């Protein structure tokens, strides 16, 4: 079992930046992929970015490519999402997720989830 706890969300002006953190505990392994999803009110949960355990492989949804960066620190058992040039449409609850293997972008493929952290982009 893996436990995930997100932090770093908040209110930011358009064009601003936030750095989200996800702390993992429990039985993590080198075969796990980590990902960020987000869900806006009234909308389905959306894939944002993923990274393999070593950090060598990353993938982003087109709407955040070039603005967001996913990274991880194996020694701290943590994954991060650096969000730059934020837009109002980025407003959502952001969730950290973990799964065995690498390649999925569907929420149903991730058995482990954090509780989410709110990101609001507004002037």
mmCIF file of N, CA and C in Angstrom:
data_model
loop_
_atom_site.group_PDB
_atom_site.id
_atom_site.type_symbol
_atom_site.label_atom_id
_atom_site.label_comp_id
_atom_site.label_asym_id
_atom_site.label_seq_id
_atom_site.Cartn_x
_atom_site.Cartn_y
_atom_site.Cartn_z
ATOM 1 N N UNK A 1 0.824 -1.175 0.000
ATOM 2 C CA UNK A 1 0.000 0.000 0.000
ATOM 3 C C UNK A 1 0.876 1.249 0.000
ATOM 4 N N UNK A 2 0.448 2.258 -0.767
ATOM 5 C CA UNK A 2 1.169 3.517 -0.875
ATOM 6 C C UNK A 2 0.256 4.640 -0.414
ATOM 7 N N UNK A 3 0.795 5.526 0.403
ATOM 8 C CA UNK A 3 0.072 6.709 0.839
ATOM 9 C C UNK A 3 0.697 7.945 0.195
ATOM 10 N N UNK A 4 -0.143 8.837 -0.312
ATOM 11 C CA UNK A 4 0.310 10.033 -1.000
ATOM 12 C C UNK A 4 -0.328 11.261 -0.369
ATOM 13 N N UNK A 5 0.476 12.294 -0.136
ATOM 14 C CA UNK A 5 -0.011 13.532 0.449
ATOM 15 C C UNK A 5 0.502 14.706 -0.372
ATOM 16 N N UNK A 6 -0.425 15.491 -0.932
ATOM 17 C CA UNK A 6 -0.065 16.653 -1.734
ATOM 18 C C UNK A 6 0.001 17.912 -0.875
ATOM 19 N N UNK A 7 0.793 18.872 -1.345
ATOM 20 C CA UNK A 7 0.860 20.176 -0.709
ATOM 21 C C UNK A 7 1.331 21.198 -1.734
ATOM 22 N N UNK A 8 1.191 22.475 -1.411
ATOM 23 C CA UNK A 8 1.700 23.534 -2.263
ATOM 24 C C UNK A 8 0.666 24.295 -3.057
ATOM 25 N N UNK A 9 -0.583 23.887 -2.997
ATOM 26 C CA UNK A 9 -1.623 24.596 -3.718
ATOM 27 C C UNK A 9 -1.937 25.937 -3.077
ATOM 28 N N UNK A 10 -2.711 26.738 -3.793
ATOM 29 C CA UNK A 10 -3.080 28.039 -3.280
ATOM 30 C C UNK A 10 -3.653 28.923 -4.360
ATOM 31 N N UNK A 11 -3.775 30.201 -4.045
ATOM 32 C CA UNK A 11 -4.297 31.206 -4.966
ATOM 33 C C UNK A 11 -3.139 31.958 -5.596
ATOM 34 N N UNK A 12 -3.163 32.076 -6.915
ATOM 35 C CA UNK A 12 -2.097 32.754 -7.633
ATOM 36 C C UNK A 12 -2.684 33.578 -8.770
ATOM 37 N N UNK A 13 -2.023 34.675 -9.102
ATOM 38 C CA UNK A 13 -2.451 35.520 -10.211
ATOM 39 C C UNK A 13 -2.122 34.871 -11.549
ATOM 40 N N UNK A 14 -2.883 35.161 -12.593
ATOM 41 C CA UNK A 14 -2.513 34.662 -13.920
ATOM 42 C C UNK A 14 -1.090 35.055 -14.275
ATOM 43 N N UNK A 15 -0.353 34.109 -14.837
ATOM 44 C CA UNK A 15 1.048 34.319 -15.147
ATOM 45 C C UNK A 15 1.991 33.961 -14.021
ATOM 46 N N UNK A 16 1.451 33.672 -12.859
ATOM 47 C CA UNK A 16 2.261 33.320 -11.710
ATOM 48 C C UNK A 16 2.679 31.862 -11.708
ATOM 49 N N UNK A 17 3.332 31.461 -10.614
ATOM 50 C CA UNK A 17 3.872 30.115 -10.499
ATOM 51 C C UNK A 17 3.526 29.492 -9.161
ATOM 52 N N UNK A 18 3.431 28.171 -9.159
ATOM 53 C CA UNK A 18 3.272 27.380 -7.951
ATOM 54 C C UNK A 18 4.070 26.100 -8.109
ATOM 55 N N UNK A 19 4.521 25.557 -7.001
ATOM 56 C CA UNK A 19 5.216 24.281 -6.998
ATOM 57 C C UNK A 19 4.480 23.325 -6.072
ATOM 58 N N UNK A 20 3.914 22.286 -6.638
ATOM 59 C CA UNK A 20 3.205 21.281 -5.872
ATOM 60 C C UNK A 20 4.154 20.161 -5.472
ATOM 61 N N UNK A 21 3.943 19.623 -4.290
ATOM 62 C CA UNK A 21 4.744 18.517 -3.795
ATOM 63 C C UNK A 21 3.840 17.348 -3.452
ATOM 64 N N UNK A 22 4.361 16.152 -3.627
ATOM 65 C CA UNK A 22 3.649 14.935 -3.267
ATOM 66 C C UNK A 22 4.612 14.042 -2.503
ATOM 67 N N UNK A 23 4.316 13.803 -1.252
ATOM 68 C CA UNK A 23 5.129 12.934 -0.418
ATOM 69 C C UNK A 23 4.524 11.540 -0.399
ATOM 70 N N UNK A 24 5.340 10.543 -0.717
ATOM 71 C CA UNK A 24 4.886 9.166 -0.768
ATOM 72 C C UNK A 24 5.454 8.373 0.400
ATOM 73 N N UNK A 25 4.655 7.480 0.922
ATOM 74 C CA UNK A 25 5.095 6.588 1.980
ATOM 75 C C UNK A 25 4.471 5.218 1.764
ATOM 76 N N UNK A 26 4.953 4.246 2.503
ATOM 77 C CA UNK A 26 4.474 2.892 2.326
ATOM 78 C C UNK A 26 5.379 2.106 1.397
ATOM 79 N N UNK A 27 4.810 1.118 0.745
ATOM 80 C CA UNK A 27 5.607 0.199 -0.064
ATOM 81 C C UNK A 27 5.756 0.664 -1.502
ATOM 82 N N UNK A 28 6.486 1.758 -1.671
ATOM 83 C CA UNK A 28 6.834 2.213 -3.008
ATOM 84 C C UNK A 28 7.961 1.352 -3.558
ATOM 85 N N UNK A 29 8.124 1.349 -4.873
ATOM 86 C CA UNK A 29 9.167 0.553 -5.496
ATOM 87 C C UNK A 29 9.651 1.219 -6.773
ATOM 88 N N UNK A 30 10.752 0.695 -7.319
ATOM 89 C CA UNK A 30 11.332 1.247 -8.532
ATOM 90 C C UNK A 30 10.478 0.995 -9.770
ATOM 91 N N UNK A 31 9.455 0.174 -9.656
ATOM 92 C CA UNK A 31 8.571 -0.092 -10.782
ATOM 93 C C UNK A 31 7.379 0.859 -10.841
ATOM 94 N N UNK A 32 7.268 1.759 -9.881
ATOM 95 C CA UNK A 32 6.130 2.672 -9.815
ATOM 96 C C UNK A 32 6.331 3.886 -10.706
ATOM 97 N N UNK A 33 5.265 4.274 -11.371
ATOM 98 C CA UNK A 33 5.195 5.553 -12.051
ATOM 99 C C UNK A 33 4.395 6.520 -11.194
ATOM 100 N N UNK A 34 4.748 7.799 -11.270
ATOM 101 C CA UNK A 34 4.037 8.830 -10.533
ATOM 102 C C UNK A 34 3.409 9.798 -11.526
ATOM 103 N N UNK A 35 2.260 10.322 -11.168
ATOM 104 C CA UNK A 35 1.545 11.203 -12.080
ATOM 105 C C UNK A 35 0.796 12.279 -11.322
ATOM 106 N N UNK A 36 0.470 13.332 -12.046
ATOM 107 C CA UNK A 36 -0.414 14.380 -11.557
ATOM 108 C C UNK A 36 -1.660 14.422 -12.429
ATOM 109 N N UNK A 37 -2.805 14.484 -11.781
ATOM 110 C CA UNK A 37 -4.085 14.692 -12.434
ATOM 111 C C UNK A 37 -4.720 15.942 -11.854
ATOM 112 N N UNK A 38 -5.746 16.457 -12.525
ATOM 113 C CA UNK A 38 -6.471 17.591 -11.986
ATOM 114 C C UNK A 38 -7.946 17.457 -12.334
ATOM 115 N N UNK A 39 -8.775 18.089 -11.519
ATOM 116 C CA UNK A 39 -10.210 18.042 -11.739
ATOM 117 C C UNK A 39 -10.820 19.388 -11.385
ATOM 118 N N UNK A 40 -11.424 20.019 -12.373
ATOM 119 C CA UNK A 40 -12.137 21.267 -12.173
ATOM 120 C C UNK A 40 -13.589 20.959 -11.819
ATOM 121 N N UNK A 41 -14.282 21.882 -11.148
ATOM 122 C CA UNK A 41 -15.681 21.644 -10.784
ATOM 123 C C UNK A 41 -16.542 21.304 -11.994
ATOM 124 N N UNK A 42 -17.314 20.232 -11.882
ATOM 125 C CA UNK A 42 -18.206 19.827 -12.947
ATOM 126 C C UNK A 42 -17.546 19.136 -14.117
ATOM 127 N N UNK A 43 -16.251 18.884 -14.034
ATOM 128 C CA UNK A 43 -15.534 18.245 -15.127
ATOM 129 C C UNK A 43 -14.889 16.945 -14.673
ATOM 130 N N UNK A 44 -14.557 16.108 -15.642
ATOM 131 C CA UNK A 44 -13.907 14.843 -15.350
ATOM 132 C C UNK A 44 -12.451 15.062 -14.954
ATOM 133 N N UNK A 45 -11.922 14.114 -14.217
ATOM 134 C CA UNK A 45 -10.519 14.177 -13.846
ATOM 135 C C UNK A 45 -9.647 14.051 -15.092
ATOM 136 N N UNK A 46 -8.628 14.897 -15.176
ATOM 137 C CA UNK A 46 -7.801 15.020 -16.364
ATOM 138 C C UNK A 46 -6.342 14.718 -16.046
ATOM 139 N N UNK A 47 -5.707 13.947 -16.917
ATOM 140 C CA UNK A 47 -4.283 13.690 -16.788
ATOM 141 C C UNK A 47 -3.491 14.960 -17.054
ATOM 142 N N UNK A 48 -2.435 15.175 -16.270
ATOM 143 C CA UNK A 48 -1.583 16.347 -16.432
ATOM 144 C C UNK A 48 -0.163 15.954 -16.831
ATOM 145 N N UNK A 49 0.476 15.095 -16.040
ATOM 146 C CA UNK A 49 1.863 14.730 -16.294
ATOM 147 C C UNK A 49 2.205 13.434 -15.570
ATOM 148 N N UNK A 50 3.212 12.724 -16.064
ATOM 149 C CA UNK A 50 3.681 11.522 -15.399
ATOM 150 C C UNK A 50 5.190 11.417 -15.501
ATOM 151 N N UNK A 51 5.762 10.599 -14.624
ATOM 152 C CA UNK A 51 7.198 10.411 -14.574
ATOM 153 C C UNK A 51 7.483 9.001 -14.069
ATOM 154 N N UNK A 52 8.544 8.388 -14.605
ATOM 155 C CA UNK A 52 8.905 7.071 -14.103
ATOM 156 C C UNK A 52 9.717 7.207 -12.822
ATOM 157 N N UNK A 53 10.025 6.084 -12.184
ATOM 158 C CA UNK A 53 10.658 6.129 -10.876
ATOM 159 C C UNK A 53 12.001 6.838 -10.916
ATOM 160 N N UNK A 54 12.809 6.549 -11.910
ATOM 161 C CA UNK A 54 14.140 7.146 -12.006
ATOM 162 C C UNK A 54 14.109 8.602 -12.458
ATOM 163 N N UNK A 55 13.015 9.028 -13.045
ATOM 164 C CA UNK A 55 12.888 10.391 -13.514
ATOM 165 C C UNK A 55 13.357 10.622 -14.939
ATOM 166 N N UNK A 56 13.736 9.567 -15.637
ATOM 167 C CA UNK A 56 14.255 9.701 -16.990
ATOM 168 C C UNK A 56 13.165 9.889 -18.036
ATOM 169 N N UNK A 57 11.958 9.438 -17.747
ATOM 170 C CA UNK A 57 10.859 9.502 -18.697
ATOM 171 C C UNK A 57 9.757 10.387 -18.141
ATOM 172 N N UNK A 58 9.331 11.349 -18.950
ATOM 173 C CA UNK A 58 8.225 12.226 -18.578
ATOM 174 C C UNK A 58 7.283 12.401 -19.753
ATOM 175 N N UNK A 59 6.041 12.744 -19.444
ATOM 176 C CA UNK A 59 5.036 12.964 -20.468
ATOM 177 C C UNK A 59 4.016 13.956 -19.940
ATOM 178 N N UNK A 60 3.588 14.878 -20.805
ATOM 179 C CA UNK A 60 2.666 15.932 -20.416
ATOM 180 C C UNK A 60 1.482 16.012 -21.360
ATOM 181 N N UNK A 61 0.350 16.405 -20.818
ATOM 182 C CA UNK A 61 -0.766 16.726 -21.685
ATOM 183 C C UNK A 61 -0.441 18.025 -22.428
ATOM 184 N N UNK A 62 -0.970 18.170 -23.632
ATOM 185 C CA UNK A 62 -0.588 19.293 -24.486
ATOM 186 C C UNK A 62 -0.878 20.656 -23.866
ATOM 187 N N UNK A 63 -1.912 20.758 -23.077
ATOM 188 C CA UNK A 63 -2.308 22.048 -22.536
ATOM 189 C C UNK A 63 -1.321 22.612 -21.512
ATOM 190 N N UNK A 64 -0.448 21.774 -20.963
ATOM 191 C CA UNK A 64 0.521 22.246 -19.970
ATOM 192 C C UNK A 64 1.956 22.139 -20.457
ATOM 193 N N UNK A 65 2.167 21.537 -21.601
ATOM 194 C CA UNK A 65 3.512 21.339 -22.126
ATOM 195 C C UNK A 65 4.222 22.679 -22.315
ATOM 196 N N UNK A 66 5.440 22.761 -21.808
ATOM 197 C CA UNK A 66 6.202 23.996 -21.878
ATOM 198 C C UNK A 66 5.988 24.917 -20.703
ATOM 199 N N UNK A 67 4.954 24.676 -19.906
ATOM 200 C CA UNK A 67 4.667 25.503 -18.737
ATOM 201 C C UNK A 67 4.869 24.744 -17.431
ATOM 202 N N UNK A 68 4.544 23.459 -17.429
ATOM 203 C CA UNK A 68 4.654 22.635 -16.237
ATOM 204 C C UNK A 68 5.844 21.691 -16.365
ATOM 205 N N UNK A 69 6.468 21.369 -15.239
ATOM 206 C CA UNK A 69 7.562 20.419 -15.204
ATOM 207 C C UNK A 69 7.358 19.459 -14.041
ATOM 208 N N UNK A 70 7.345 18.165 -14.341
ATOM 209 C CA UNK A 70 7.251 17.153 -13.304
ATOM 210 C C UNK A 70 8.654 16.638 -13.003
ATOM 211 N N UNK A 71 8.938 16.411 -11.749
ATOM 212 C CA UNK A 71 10.234 15.890 -11.344
ATOM 213 C C UNK A 71 10.059 15.060 -10.080
ATOM 214 N N UNK A 72 11.109 14.329 -9.721
ATOM 215 C CA UNK A 72 11.031 13.557 -8.499
ATOM 216 C C UNK A 72 12.373 13.522 -7.780
ATOM 217 N N UNK A 73 12.309 13.244 -6.498
ATOM 218 C CA UNK A 73 13.487 13.091 -5.663
ATOM 219 C C UNK A 73 13.355 11.737 -4.988
ATOM 220 N N UNK A 74 14.115 10.763 -5.478
ATOM 221 C CA UNK A 74 14.008 9.408 -4.952
ATOM 222 C C UNK A 74 14.398 9.343 -3.482
ATOM 223 N N UNK A 75 15.427 10.105 -3.102
ATOM 224 C CA UNK A 75 15.892 10.073 -1.722
ATOM 225 C C UNK A 75 14.835 10.572 -0.750
ATOM 226 N N UNK A 76 13.973 11.467 -1.203
ATOM 227 C CA UNK A 76 12.903 11.995 -0.364
ATOM 228 C C UNK A 76 11.569 11.309 -0.623
ATOM 229 N N UNK A 77 11.556 10.385 -1.586
ATOM 230 C CA UNK A 77 10.333 9.683 -1.957
ATOM 231 C C UNK A 77 9.220 10.675 -2.293
ATOM 232 N N UNK A 78 9.564 11.645 -3.131
ATOM 233 C CA UNK A 78 8.639 12.719 -3.440
ATOM 234 C C UNK A 78 8.609 13.010 -4.937
ATOM 235 N N UNK A 79 7.493 13.551 -5.384
ATOM 236 C CA UNK A 79 7.335 14.008 -6.756
ATOM 237 C C UNK A 79 6.827 15.442 -6.714
ATOM 238 N N UNK A 80 7.217 16.239 -7.714
ATOM 239 C CA UNK A 80 6.894 17.654 -7.722
ATOM 240 C C UNK A 80 6.274 18.050 -9.056
ATOM 241 N N UNK A 81 5.515 19.112 -9.029
ATOM 242 C CA UNK A 81 4.984 19.700 -10.247
ATOM 243 C C UNK A 81 5.216 21.202 -10.186
ATOM 244 N N UNK A 82 6.182 21.674 -10.963
ATOM 245 C CA UNK A 82 6.441 23.101 -11.069
ATOM 246 C C UNK A 82 5.527 23.674 -12.142
ATOM 247 N N UNK A 83 4.690 24.622 -11.772
ATOM 248 C CA UNK A 83 3.709 25.201 -12.676
ATOM 249 C C UNK A 83 4.035 26.669 -12.891
ATOM 250 N N UNK A 84 4.373 27.014 -14.123
ATOM 251 C CA UNK A 84 4.690 28.388 -14.495
ATOM 252 C C UNK A 84 3.664 28.907 -15.491
ATOM 253 N N UNK A 85 3.624 30.220 -15.641
ATOM 254 C CA UNK A 85 2.708 30.865 -16.588
ATOM 255 C C UNK A 85 1.284 30.358 -16.416
ATOM 256 N N UNK A 86 0.835 30.334 -15.192
ATOM 257 C CA UNK A 86 -0.477 29.770 -14.893
ATOM 258 C C UNK A 86 -1.604 30.580 -15.511
ATOM 259 N N UNK A 87 -2.626 29.871 -15.943
ATOM 260 C CA UNK A 87 -3.799 30.448 -16.577
ATOM 261 C C UNK A 87 -5.040 30.136 -15.754
ATOM 262 N N UNK A 88 -6.092 30.937 -15.889
ATOM 263 C CA UNK A 88 -7.328 30.641 -15.153
ATOM 264 C C UNK A 88 -7.858 29.233 -15.418
ATOM 265 N N UNK A 89 -7.666 28.716 -16.622
ATOM 266 C CA UNK A 89 -8.139 27.378 -16.937
ATOM 267 C C UNK A 89 -7.345 26.277 -16.253
ATOM 268 N N UNK A 90 -6.250 26.627 -15.585
ATOM 269 C CA UNK A 90 -5.512 25.662 -14.782
ATOM 270 C C UNK A 90 -6.141 25.454 -13.409
ATOM 271 N N UNK A 91 -7.129 26.254 -13.071
ATOM 272 C CA UNK A 91 -7.792 26.141 -11.784
ATOM 273 C C UNK A 91 -8.436 24.771 -11.634
ATOM 274 N N UNK A 92 -8.073 24.063 -10.576
ATOM 275 C CA UNK A 92 -8.581 22.716 -10.343
ATOM 276 C C UNK A 92 -8.017 22.196 -9.029
ATOM 277 N N UNK A 93 -8.553 21.075 -8.591
ATOM 278 C CA UNK A 93 -7.914 20.309 -7.535
ATOM 279 C C UNK A 93 -6.902 19.396 -8.198
ATOM 280 N N UNK A 94 -5.665 19.446 -7.742
ATOM 281 C CA UNK A 94 -4.596 18.648 -8.311
ATOM 282 C C UNK A 94 -4.315 17.446 -7.420
ATOM 283 N N UNK A 95 -4.252 16.275 -8.049
ATOM 284 C CA UNK A 95 -4.060 15.021 -7.340
ATOM 285 C C UNK A 95 -2.766 14.347 -7.765
ATOM 286 N N UNK A 96 -2.056 13.825 -6.802
ATOM 287 C CA UNK A 96 -0.914 12.970 -7.053
ATOM 288 C C UNK A 96 -1.389 11.524 -7.106
ATOM 289 N N UNK A 97 -0.823 10.742 -8.016
ATOM 290 C CA UNK A 97 -1.222 9.349 -8.166
ATOM 291 C C UNK A 97 -0.008 8.477 -8.443
ATOM 292 N N UNK A 98 -0.126 7.195 -8.117
ATOM 293 C CA UNK A 98 0.950 6.239 -8.343
ATOM 294 C C UNK A 98 0.392 4.954 -8.928
ATOM 295 N N UNK A 99 1.177 4.324 -9.791
ATOM 296 C CA UNK A 99 0.783 3.066 -10.405
ATOM 297 C C UNK A 99 2.006 2.216 -10.679
ATOM 298 N N UNK A 100 1.794 0.920 -10.801
ATOM 299 C CA UNK A 100 2.869 0.010 -11.180
ATOM 300 C C UNK A 100 3.110 0.135 -12.674
ATOM 301 N N UNK A 101 4.358 0.338 -13.073
ATOM 302 C CA UNK A 101 4.696 0.457 -14.475
ATOM 303 C C UNK A 101 4.605 1.884 -14.970
ATOM 304 N N UNK A 102 4.748 2.049 -16.267
ATOM 305 C CA UNK A 102 4.751 3.364 -16.889
ATOM 306 C C UNK A 102 4.078 3.267 -18.250
ATOM 307 N N UNK A 103 3.237 4.250 -18.540
ATOM 308 C CA UNK A 103 2.586 4.289 -19.847
ATOM 309 C C UNK A 103 1.146 4.718 -19.827
ATOM 310 N N UNK A 104 0.509 4.674 -18.654
ATOM 311 C CA UNK A 104 -0.907 4.983 -18.576
ATOM 312 C C UNK A 104 -1.148 6.471 -18.361
ATOM 313 N N UNK A 105 -2.251 6.972 -18.928
ATOM 314 C CA UNK A 105 -2.699 8.338 -18.687
ATOM 315 C C UNK A 105 -4.152 8.374 -18.244
ATOM 316 N N UNK A 106 -4.715 7.225 -17.950
ATOM 317 C CA UNK A 106 -6.100 7.130 -17.489
ATOM 318 C C UNK A 106 -6.122 7.014 -15.972
ATOM 319 N N UNK A 107 -7.009 7.750 -15.360
ATOM 320 C CA UNK A 107 -7.104 7.727 -13.910
ATOM 321 C C UNK A 107 -7.414 6.361 -13.348
ATOM 322 N N UNK A 108 -8.174 5.567 -14.100
ATOM 323 C CA UNK A 108 -8.541 4.235 -13.632
ATOM 324 C C UNK A 108 -7.351 3.286 -13.572
ATOM 325 N N UNK A 109 -6.237 3.655 -14.193
ATOM 326 C CA UNK A 109 -5.041 2.821 -14.169
ATOM 327 C C UNK A 109 -4.165 3.085 -12.952
ATOM 328 N N UNK A 110 -4.540 4.057 -12.142
ATOM 329 C CA UNK A 110 -3.743 4.428 -10.973
ATOM 330 C C UNK A 110 -4.478 4.035 -9.698
ATOM 331 N N UNK A 111 -3.966 3.055 -8.983
ATOM 332 C CA UNK A 111 -4.660 2.588 -7.770
ATOM 333 C C UNK A 111 -4.425 3.440 -6.532
ATOM 334 N N UNK A 112 -3.390 4.272 -6.530
ATOM 335 C CA UNK A 112 -3.056 5.052 -5.344
ATOM 336 C C UNK A 112 -3.203 6.543 -5.621
ATOM 337 N N UNK A 113 -3.908 7.224 -4.723
ATOM 338 C CA UNK A 113 -4.217 8.643 -4.890
ATOM 339 C C UNK A 113 -4.051 9.418 -3.601
ATOM 340 N N UNK A 114 -3.617 10.662 -3.737
ATOM 341 C CA UNK A 114 -3.652 11.578 -2.618
ATOM 342 C C UNK A 114 -5.020 12.224 -2.507
ATOM 343 N N UNK A 115 -5.184 13.107 -1.522
ATOM 344 C CA UNK A 115 -6.466 13.755 -1.286
ATOM 345 C C UNK A 115 -6.657 15.023 -2.106
ATOM 346 N N UNK A 116 -5.610 15.499 -2.738
ATOM 347 C CA UNK A 116 -5.711 16.657 -3.603
ATOM 348 C C UNK A 116 -5.329 17.958 -2.927
ATOM 349 N N UNK A 117 -4.898 18.924 -3.730
ATOM 350 C CA UNK A 117 -4.596 20.262 -3.266
ATOM 351 C C UNK A 117 -5.171 21.266 -4.261
ATOM 352 N N UNK A 118 -5.845 22.284 -3.752
ATOM 353 C CA UNK A 118 -6.548 23.239 -4.603
ATOM 354 C C UNK A 118 -5.585 24.255 -5.194
ATOM 355 N N UNK A 119 -5.690 24.441 -6.503
ATOM 356 C CA UNK A 119 -4.960 25.487 -7.214
ATOM 357 C C UNK A 119 -5.982 26.411 -7.854
ATOM 358 N N UNK A 120 -5.924 27.683 -7.502
ATOM 359 C CA UNK A 120 -6.842 28.672 -8.055
ATOM 360 C C UNK A 120 -6.043 29.778 -8.719
ATOM 361 N N UNK A 121 -6.294 29.998 -9.998
ATOM 362 C CA UNK A 121 -5.609 31.032 -10.767
ATOM 363 C C UNK A 121 -6.635 32.100 -11.101
ATOM 364 N N UNK A 122 -6.508 33.249 -10.478
ATOM 365 C CA UNK A 122 -7.501 34.302 -10.636
ATOM 366 C C UNK A 122 -6.913 35.644 -10.235
ATOM 367 N N UNK A 123 -7.403 36.703 -10.876
ATOM 368 C CA UNK A 123 -7.019 38.054 -10.512
ATOM 369 C C UNK A 123 -8.050 38.681 -9.587
#
